[in-house]
mmCIF file of C-alpha atoms in Angstrom:
data_model
loop_
_atom_site.group_PDB
_atom_site.id
_atom_site.type_symbol
_atom_site.label_atom_id
_atom_site.label_comp_id
_atom_site.label_asym_id
_atom_site.label_seq_id
_atom_site.Cartn_x
_atom_site.Cartn_y
_atom_site.Cartn_z
ATOM 1 C CA MET A 10 -0.096 -0.111 0.019
ATOM 2 C CA ARG A 11 1.163 3.384 -0.761
ATOM 3 C CA PRO A 12 1.210 6.167 1.242
ATOM 4 C CA VAL A 13 -1.054 9.662 0.147
ATOM 5 C CA ALA A 14 1.433 12.614 -0.769
ATOM 6 C CA PHE A 15 0.322 16.203 0.411
ATOM 7 C CA ALA A 16 1.676 19.534 0.280
ATOM 8 C CA ALA A 17 0.152 21.308 3.207
ATOM 9 C CA LEU A 18 1.154 25.132 3.072
ATOM 10 C CA CYS A 19 0.489 27.168 6.531
ATOM 11 C CA LEU A 20 -0.499 30.569 5.729
ATOM 12 C CA VAL A 21 -0.214 31.412 9.467
ATOM 13 C CA PRO A 22 2.440 32.522 11.432
ATOM 14 C CA LEU A 23 5.184 29.946 12.488
ATOM 15 C CA ALA A 24 3.881 30.071 16.234
ATOM 16 C CA ALA A 25 0.273 29.433 15.121
ATOM 17 C CA CYS A 26 0.921 26.040 13.488
ATOM 18 C CA GLU A 27 1.916 24.849 17.172
ATOM 19 C CA PRO A 28 -0.270 22.374 17.900
ATOM 20 C CA ASP A 29 -2.910 22.352 20.316
ATOM 21 C CA ALA A 30 -3.585 18.957 21.382
ATOM 22 C CA GLU A 31 -7.039 18.026 20.563
ATOM 23 C CA ILE A 32 -8.492 14.513 19.433
ATOM 24 C CA ASN A 33 -10.425 14.336 16.009
ATOM 25 C CA PRO A 34 -12.372 10.983 15.533
ATOM 26 C CA THR A 35 -12.552 9.453 11.927
ATOM 27 C CA PRO A 36 -14.514 6.733 10.356
ATOM 28 C CA VAL A 37 -13.232 3.372 9.131
ATOM 29 C CA GLN A 38 -14.028 3.449 5.294
ATOM 30 C CA TRP A 39 -12.668 -0.142 4.936
ATOM 31 C CA MET A 40 -10.882 -2.855 6.873
ATOM 32 C CA GLU A 41 -8.871 -6.101 6.489
ATOM 33 C CA TRP A 42 -7.418 -8.439 8.517
ATOM 34 C CA PRO A 43 -6.308 -12.415 8.875
ATOM 35 C CA ALA A 44 -9.556 -14.619 8.913
ATOM 36 C CA GLU A 45 -7.819 -16.624 11.672
ATOM 37 C CA VAL A 46 -4.815 -15.574 14.125
ATOM 38 C CA VAL A 47 -2.908 -17.752 16.879
ATOM 39 C CA VAL A 48 -4.361 -17.030 20.766
ATOM 40 C CA ALA A 49 -2.738 -14.294 22.422
ATOM 41 C CA THR A 50 -0.671 -12.796 19.225
ATOM 42 C CA PRO A 51 -1.057 -9.556 17.809
ATOM 43 C CA PHE A 52 -1.984 -8.972 14.217
ATOM 44 C CA ALA A 53 -1.934 -6.645 11.559
ATOM 45 C CA VAL A 54 -5.044 -4.855 10.265
ATOM 46 C CA ARG A 55 -5.381 -2.685 6.883
ATOM 47 C CA LEU A 56 -7.190 0.499 7.458
ATOM 48 C CA LEU A 57 -8.755 3.069 5.252
ATOM 49 C CA VAL A 58 -9.866 6.157 6.999
ATOM 50 C CA MET A 59 -10.716 10.147 6.618
ATOM 51 C CA GLN A 60 -8.121 12.171 6.736
ATOM 52 C CA SER A 61 -8.086 16.018 6.462
ATOM 53 C CA CYS A 62 -4.772 17.335 4.726
ATOM 54 C CA ALA A 63 -4.404 19.392 8.283
ATOM 55 C CA ALA A 64 -4.316 16.291 10.064
ATOM 56 C CA THR A 65 -1.532 15.126 12.128
ATOM 57 C CA GLY A 66 -0.556 12.436 14.647
ATOM 58 C CA PHE A 67 -2.940 9.510 13.671
ATOM 59 C CA ARG A 68 -3.742 7.154 16.083
ATOM 60 C CA PRO A 69 -5.471 3.439 15.509
ATOM 61 C CA GLY A 70 -7.184 3.428 18.760
ATOM 62 C CA ALA A 71 -7.277 -0.331 18.946
ATOM 63 C CA SER A 72 -8.411 -2.052 21.932
ATOM 64 C CA ALA A 73 -10.102 -5.465 22.599
ATOM 65 C CA ASN A 74 -12.340 -7.097 25.545
ATOM 66 C CA GLU A 75 -13.739 -10.588 25.687
ATOM 67 C CA SER A 76 -15.841 -10.459 22.624
ATOM 68 C CA ALA A 77 -14.643 -8.179 20.294
ATOM 69 C CA VAL A 78 -11.570 -5.892 18.885
ATOM 70 C CA THR A 79 -12.618 -2.265 18.440
ATOM 71 C CA PHE A 80 -10.591 0.054 16.292
ATOM 72 C CA ALA A 81 -11.585 3.975 17.220
ATOM 73 C CA PRO A 82 -8.855 5.629 15.096
ATOM 74 C CA TYR A 83 -8.488 9.600 15.714
ATOM 75 C CA PHE A 84 -5.981 12.494 14.839
ATOM 76 C CA LEU A 85 -4.153 14.525 17.498
ATOM 77 C CA GLU A 86 -5.109 17.387 15.587
ATOM 78 C CA THR A 87 -6.711 19.238 12.878
ATOM 79 C CA ARG A 88 -6.002 22.850 12.185
ATOM 80 C CA SER A 89 -8.772 24.960 11.247
ATOM 81 C CA ASP A 90 -6.381 27.907 10.714
ATOM 82 C CA VAL A 91 -3.885 25.843 8.100
ATOM 83 C CA LEU A 92 -4.456 26.127 4.231
ATOM 84 C CA CYS A 93 -3.629 22.973 2.539
ATOM 85 C CA LEU A 94 -2.788 22.756 -1.308
ATOM 86 C CA GLN A 95 -2.893 19.032 -2.149
ATOM 87 C CA ALA A 96 -0.363 17.477 -4.618
ATOM 88 C CA THR A 97 -0.887 14.076 -5.984
ATOM 89 C CA GLU A 98 1.124 11.895 -8.117
ATOM 90 C CA LEU A 99 -0.716 9.990 -11.093
ATOM 91 C CA SER A 100 0.713 6.514 -9.521
ATOM 92 C CA LEU A 101 -1.296 7.318 -6.023
ATOM 93 C CA SER A 102 -3.819 4.530 -5.478
ATOM 94 C CA ILE A 103 -5.829 6.183 -2.527
ATOM 95 C CA ALA A 104 -7.663 9.684 -3.152
ATOM 96 C CA PRO A 105 -6.267 12.794 -1.317
ATOM 97 C CA GLY A 106 -8.587 13.109 2.002
ATOM 98 C CA ALA A 107 -7.922 9.258 2.773
ATOM 99 C CA LEU A 108 -5.030 7.372 4.635
ATOM 100 C CA ASP A 109 -4.343 3.743 4.114
ATOM 101 C CA THR A 110 -2.419 2.330 7.065
ATOM 102 C CA VAL A 111 -2.006 -0.226 9.365
ATOM 103 C CA GLY A 112 -3.239 -0.762 12.935
ATOM 104 C CA THR A 113 -2.180 -3.739 15.287
ATOM 105 C CA ALA A 114 -5.036 -5.633 16.984
ATOM 106 C CA PRO A 115 -3.938 -6.848 20.283
ATOM 107 C CA GLY A 116 -3.556 -10.538 21.234
ATOM 108 C CA LEU A 117 -6.803 -12.382 22.102
ATOM 109 C CA PRO A 118 -6.763 -14.636 24.719
ATOM 110 C CA ALA A 119 -8.945 -18.251 24.264
ATOM 111 C CA ASP A 120 -8.398 -21.579 25.876
ATOM 112 C CA PHE A 121 -9.850 -23.258 22.412
ATOM 113 C CA PRO A 122 -10.844 -22.102 18.958
ATOM 114 C CA ARG A 123 -13.644 -19.256 19.197
ATOM 115 C CA THR A 124 -14.363 -15.888 16.998
ATOM 116 C CA PHE A 125 -14.166 -12.394 18.477
ATOM 117 C CA GLU A 126 -16.142 -9.628 16.538
ATOM 118 C CA MET A 127 -13.961 -7.201 14.361
ATOM 119 C CA ARG A 128 -15.463 -3.436 15.324
ATOM 120 C CA ALA A 129 -14.767 0.120 13.975
ATOM 121 C CA THR A 130 -16.165 3.577 14.324
ATOM 122 C CA ALA A 131 -17.575 4.068 10.796
ATOM 123 C CA ASP A 132 -20.456 6.402 9.124
ATOM 124 C CA VAL A 133 -23.712 4.620 9.572
ATOM 125 C CA PHE A 134 -25.441 7.898 7.903
ATOM 126 C CA ALA A 135 -26.956 8.729 11.255
ATOM 127 C CA ALA A 136 -26.382 11.443 13.386
ATOM 128 C CA PRO A 137 -24.741 10.894 16.781
ATOM 129 C CA ALA A 138 -27.150 11.112 19.733
ATOM 130 C CA ALA A 139 -26.954 14.523 21.485
ATOM 131 C CA GLY A 140 -23.545 14.892 23.534
ATOM 132 C CA ALA A 141 -22.206 12.045 22.305
ATOM 133 C CA ALA A 142 -18.325 12.008 22.344
ATOM 134 C CA ALA A 143 -17.242 9.770 19.728
ATOM 135 C CA LEU A 144 -18.255 8.296 16.580
ATOM 136 C CA PRO A 145 -20.697 5.360 16.367
ATOM 137 C CA VAL A 146 -19.159 1.738 16.353
ATOM 138 C CA ARG A 147 -20.040 -0.902 14.031
ATOM 139 C CA THR A 148 -19.418 -4.713 13.170
ATOM 140 C CA PHE A 149 -17.224 -5.115 10.400
ATOM 141 C CA GLY A 150 -17.186 -8.924 10.774
ATOM 142 C CA GLU A 151 -15.217 -11.752 13.055
ATOM 143 C CA VAL A 152 -11.845 -13.223 13.512
ATOM 144 C CA THR A 153 -11.420 -16.575 14.450
ATOM 145 C CA VAL A 154 -8.816 -17.293 17.363
ATOM 146 C CA ARG A 155 -6.786 -20.802 17.111
ATOM 147 C CA LEU A 156 -4.352 -22.523 19.384
ATOM 148 C CA ALA A 157 -1.959 -23.095 16.896
ATOM 149 C CA ALA A 158 -1.679 -23.459 12.896
ATOM 150 C CA PRO A 159 -4.524 -20.735 11.841
ATOM 151 C CA ASP A 160 -5.347 -21.055 7.953
ATOM 152 C CA PRO A 161 -3.601 -17.997 6.117
ATOM 153 C CA SER A 162 -5.455 -18.449 2.688
ATOM 154 C CA ARG A 163 -8.247 -15.844 3.923
ATOM 155 C CA ARG A 164 -8.455 -12.111 4.668
ATOM 156 C CA ASN A 165 -11.759 -10.938 6.046
ATOM 157 C CA ALA A 166 -12.498 -7.467 4.678
ATOM 158 C CA ALA A 167 -15.548 -5.056 5.023
ATOM 159 C CA GLY A 168 -16.487 -1.212 4.346
ATOM 160 C CA ARG A 169 -18.341 0.913 2.205
ATOM 161 C CA VAL A 170 -17.445 0.359 -1.543
ATOM 162 C CA SER A 171 -18.391 1.521 -5.331
ATOM 163 C CA LEU A 172 -18.692 -0.466 -8.013
ATOM 164 C CA VAL A 173 -16.675 -0.624 -11.265
ATOM 165 C CA VAL A 174 -17.971 -2.627 -14.283
ATOM 166 C CA GLU A 175 -15.398 -3.508 -16.632
ATOM 167 C CA SER A 176 -17.356 -6.013 -18.618
ATOM 168 C CA PRO A 177 -20.196 -8.135 -17.885
ATOM 169 C CA GLY A 178 -18.335 -10.763 -16.768
ATOM 170 C CA CYS A 179 -15.562 -8.573 -14.709
ATOM 171 C CA VAL A 180 -16.875 -6.651 -11.861
ATOM 172 C CA ARG A 181 -14.760 -4.892 -9.242
ATOM 173 C CA ILE A 182 -15.359 -3.306 -5.787
ATOM 174 C CA ARG A 183 -13.349 -0.275 -4.866
ATOM 175 C CA PRO A 184 -13.487 0.889 -1.076
ATOM 176 C CA TYR A 185 -14.268 4.452 -0.634
ATOM 177 C CA GLY A 186 -11.192 6.602 -0.364
ATOM 178 C CA ALA A 187 -9.236 4.290 -3.107
ATOM 179 C CA TYR A 188 -8.372 5.807 -5.965
ATOM 180 C CA GLN A 189 -7.993 4.413 -9.772
ATOM 181 C CA PRO A 190 -6.601 2.464 -11.005
ATOM 182 C CA GLU A 191 -6.458 0.451 -7.726
ATOM 183 C CA PRO A 192 -6.994 -0.692 -4.758
ATOM 184 C CA SER A 193 -9.945 -2.613 -6.038
ATOM 185 C CA TYR A 194 -11.257 -6.467 -5.952
ATOM 186 C CA VAL A 195 -12.550 -8.588 -8.672
ATOM 187 C CA LEU A 196 -15.989 -9.760 -7.145
ATOM 188 C CA ASP A 197 -15.856 -13.956 -7.488
ATOM 189 C CA GLU A 198 -19.571 -13.472 -8.773
ATOM 190 C CA PRO A 199 -20.031 -10.640 -10.992
ATOM 191 C CA ALA A 200 -23.967 -11.662 -11.492
ATOM 192 C CA ASP A 201 -24.511 -11.005 -7.884
ATOM 193 C CA THR A 202 -23.909 -7.143 -7.731
ATOM 194 C CA ALA A 203 -27.417 -5.774 -7.023
ATOM 195 C CA GLY A 204 -27.625 -3.072 -4.239
ATOM 196 C CA VAL A 205 -23.486 -3.343 -3.892
ATOM 197 C CA SER A 206 -22.789 0.059 -5.238
ATOM 198 C CA GLY A 207 -22.809 2.236 -2.171
ATOM 199 C CA ALA A 208 -23.010 -0.341 0.261
ATOM 200 C CA PHE A 209 -21.461 -1.639 3.392
ATOM 201 C CA VAL A 210 -20.160 -4.938 2.289
ATOM 202 C CA ARG A 211 -18.892 -7.852 4.171
ATOM 203 C CA GLY A 212 -16.587 -10.829 2.687
ATOM 204 C CA TYR A 213 -13.160 -12.315 2.501
ATOM 205 C CA LEU A 214 -10.125 -11.965 -0.006
ATOM 206 C CA TYR A 215 -8.902 -15.289 -1.311
ATOM 207 C CA GLU A 216 -7.247 -17.160 -4.264
ATOM 208 C CA PRO A 217 -9.268 -19.121 -6.560
ATOM 209 C CA ALA A 218 -8.208 -22.027 -8.922
ATOM 210 C CA ALA A 219 -7.612 -20.323 -11.856
ATOM 211 C CA PRO A 220 -7.309 -16.096 -12.047
ATOM 212 C CA LEU A 221 -10.220 -14.179 -12.545
ATOM 213 C CA CYS A 222 -10.351 -11.115 -14.985
ATOM 214 C CA GLY A 223 -6.636 -11.447 -14.587
ATOM 215 C CA GLU A 224 -6.463 -11.064 -10.814
ATOM 216 C CA ALA A 225 -5.160 -13.938 -8.569
ATOM 217 C CA ARG A 226 -7.051 -12.641 -5.460
ATOM 218 C CA VAL A 227 -10.494 -11.747 -5.337
ATOM 219 C CA PHE A 228 -13.137 -10.938 -3.123
ATOM 220 C CA HIS A 229 -16.128 -13.143 -2.264
ATOM 221 C CA LEU A 230 -19.344 -11.104 -1.047
ATOM 222 C CA VAL A 231 -20.932 -12.472 2.002
ATOM 223 C CA SER A 232 -23.514 -9.645 2.406
ATOM 224 C CA ARG A 233 -24.402 -6.095 1.989
ATOM 225 C CA ASN A 234 -26.414 -3.356 3.744
#
């Protein structure tokens, strides 16, 4: 994954550019993680989040309890008195205004194979309750914890997507915030696309027996809403 390049120009005196130490939560647009992990072992989770060009000090905000892993990412500061001029490269895979990064989920305890929910703050098209200090939390999927030998062949993934139809037999989903020509994922069942564009989808990434639309790794859609 490639970092976004921003050209930020501070148009206020240098002293006014000092951080104010505030916390600004941001929604997770897309998340990918291993379908299975080893007990008590931290694991990497891909996060695609919204980012203002003036936002700094990203933190993934990972936590876990007896039933779920939750990412509540935030930036330490978003300057309102900074004018940012955005400069992008043609090769960028992430659009300005988004950050493609990796967070680390805590190791999960288990005495036998079991599942934990994977959750994150997300845009659910509903206004937070009056006085709420955080964004709403949504369930993105599950992770299975095994005592040993987890299956590495699948990665679960979920988030809000747009639909890209290359041909009747080749249809892709693109996570919100992702920029052409990648990253996008070929759907392994291209006929099953009703209600996908603009939806929050859940599924998994895997390698089919033969490449589909030239891709060795594809997305299997499990649900949409």
